[in-house]
């Protein structure tokens, strides 16, 4: 598990697992999910998609994906980025530089200077209060 992720660690894990192996879906329910409780992480961290964006960027930077998987991951990334962007635009809190930052990370990877700036933007909570 990625210890930098305060939430969405399961999403990160499933992304990595399903990028390398086939996973089957059972036709039976094996657990009961309860949602909407105040102690859920989704109540503690605003804009949870930022953690999912980080996970997708991390996977894209890993070079483990084939071309088809990479295309699908990029599509999902851009959908989640747009949701995140619209939420911040709605709150007058979007900076156009963030789109350029994403473009740079897509070219240079998450370990680059721009990637480190993106990690700070996505993972540090003071950016989301």
Coordinates of C-alpha atoms in Angstrom, one line a residue:
X1 CA 0.0 0.0 0.0
X2 CA 1.1 3.5 -0.7
X3 CA 1.5 5.2 2.7
X4 CA 1.3 8.6 1.1
X5 CA -2.4 8.0 0.4
X6 CA -4.6 8.8 3.4
X7 CA -7.6 7.4 1.5
X8 CA -8.4 5.5 -1.7
X9 CA -5.6 2.9 -1.0
X10 CA -8.0 0.2 -2.2
X11 CA -8.4 2.0 -5.5
X12 CA -4.6 2.2 -5.8
X13 CA -4.2 -1.5 -5.0
X14 CA -6.9 -2.6 -7.5
X15 CA -5.4 -0.4 -10.2
X16 CA -2.0 -2.1 -9.8
X17 CA -3.5 -5.6 -9.5
X18 CA -5.8 -5.4 -12.5
X19 CA -3.1 -3.9 -14.7
X20 CA -1.1 -7.1 -14.3
X21 CA -3.6 -9.9 -14.0
X22 CA -7.2 -10.7 -14.9
X23 CA -9.8 -10.4 -12.1
X24 CA -13.1 -12.1 -12.2
X25 CA -16.4 -10.8 -10.9
X26 CA -18.5 -13.2 -8.9
X27 CA -22.2 -13.3 -9.3
X28 CA -22.9 -13.5 -5.6
X29 CA -22.7 -10.8 -2.9
X30 CA -20.0 -11.6 -0.3
X31 CA -20.1 -8.5 1.8
X32 CA -22.5 -5.8 2.9
X33 CA -21.3 -2.2 2.5
X34 CA -22.4 0.5 4.8
X35 CA -22.0 4.1 3.7
X36 CA -22.8 7.5 4.9
X37 CA -21.2 7.3 8.4
X38 CA -19.3 10.3 9.8
X39 CA -16.2 8.2 10.5
X40 CA -15.8 7.4 6.8
X41 CA -12.6 8.8 5.2
X42 CA -14.8 10.4 2.5
X43 CA -16.1 12.8 5.2
X44 CA -12.5 13.6 6.4
X45 CA -10.9 14.3 3.0
X46 CA -12.4 16.7 0.5
X47 CA -12.1 16.0 -3.3
X48 CA -11.4 12.3 -3.0
X49 CA -10.8 12.0 -6.7
X50 CA -7.4 13.8 -6.2
X51 CA -6.2 10.6 -4.6
X52 CA -7.5 8.5 -7.5
X53 CA -5.8 10.9 -10.0
X54 CA -2.5 10.4 -8.1
X55 CA -2.9 6.7 -8.3
X56 CA -3.6 6.8 -12.0
X57 CA -0.6 9.1 -12.6
X58 CA 1.6 6.7 -10.5
X59 CA 0.4 3.8 -12.6
X60 CA 1.0 5.7 -15.9
X61 CA 4.5 6.6 -14.7
X62 CA 5.3 2.9 -13.8
X63 CA 5.6 1.9 -17.5
X64 CA 3.8 -1.4 -16.6
X65 CA 0.8 -0.7 -19.0
X66 CA 0.5 -1.9 -22.5
X67 CA -0.7 0.7 -25.1
X68 CA -4.4 -0.2 -24.7
X69 CA -4.3 -0.1 -20.9
X70 CA -2.4 3.2 -21.1
X71 CA -5.1 4.7 -23.3
X72 CA -7.8 3.6 -20.9
X73 CA -5.9 4.9 -17.9
X74 CA -5.4 8.3 -19.6
X75 CA -9.1 8.5 -20.5
X76 CA -10.1 7.9 -16.8
X77 CA -7.5 10.3 -15.7
X78 CA -8.8 13.1 -17.9
X79 CA -12.4 12.4 -16.7
X80 CA -11.4 12.6 -13.1
X81 CA -9.2 15.7 -13.7
X82 CA -12.2 17.4 -15.3
X83 CA -14.4 16.6 -12.4
X84 CA -11.8 18.0 -10.0
X85 CA -11.3 21.1 -12.1
X86 CA -15.0 21.8 -12.4
X87 CA -15.3 21.6 -8.6
X88 CA -12.6 24.1 -8.1
X89 CA -13.8 26.4 -10.9
X90 CA -17.2 26.4 -9.2
X91 CA -15.5 27.6 -6.0
X92 CA -13.3 30.1 -7.9
X93 CA -10.3 28.1 -6.9
X94 CA -8.8 26.9 -10.2
X95 CA -5.5 28.0 -11.6
X96 CA -4.8 27.4 -15.3
X97 CA -1.2 26.5 -14.4
X98 CA -2.6 23.2 -13.1
X99 CA -3.5 22.1 -16.6
X100 CA 0.0 22.8 -17.7
X101 CA 1.3 21.0 -14.7
X102 CA -0.7 17.9 -15.7
X103 CA 0.5 18.1 -19.3
X104 CA 4.1 18.2 -18.0
X105 CA 3.6 15.3 -15.7
X106 CA 2.1 13.3 -18.6
X107 CA 5.3 13.9 -20.6
X108 CA 7.9 13.7 -17.9
X109 CA 6.4 11.4 -15.3
X110 CA 5.5 11.6 -11.6
X111 CA 9.1 11.4 -10.5
X112 CA 10.0 14.6 -12.4
X113 CA 10.1 18.1 -10.9
X114 CA 6.6 18.7 -12.2
X115 CA 5.5 15.3 -10.9
X116 CA 6.7 16.2 -7.4
X117 CA 4.7 19.5 -7.6
X118 CA 1.7 17.5 -8.7
X119 CA 2.0 15.1 -5.8
X120 CA 2.2 18.1 -3.4
X121 CA -0.9 19.6 -5.0
X122 CA -2.9 16.4 -4.9
X123 CA -1.8 14.9 -1.5
X124 CA -1.3 17.9 0.8
X125 CA -4.6 18.7 2.6
X126 CA -4.0 22.5 2.9
X127 CA -4.6 22.7 -0.9
X128 CA -8.1 21.4 -0.3
X129 CA -9.4 23.3 2.7

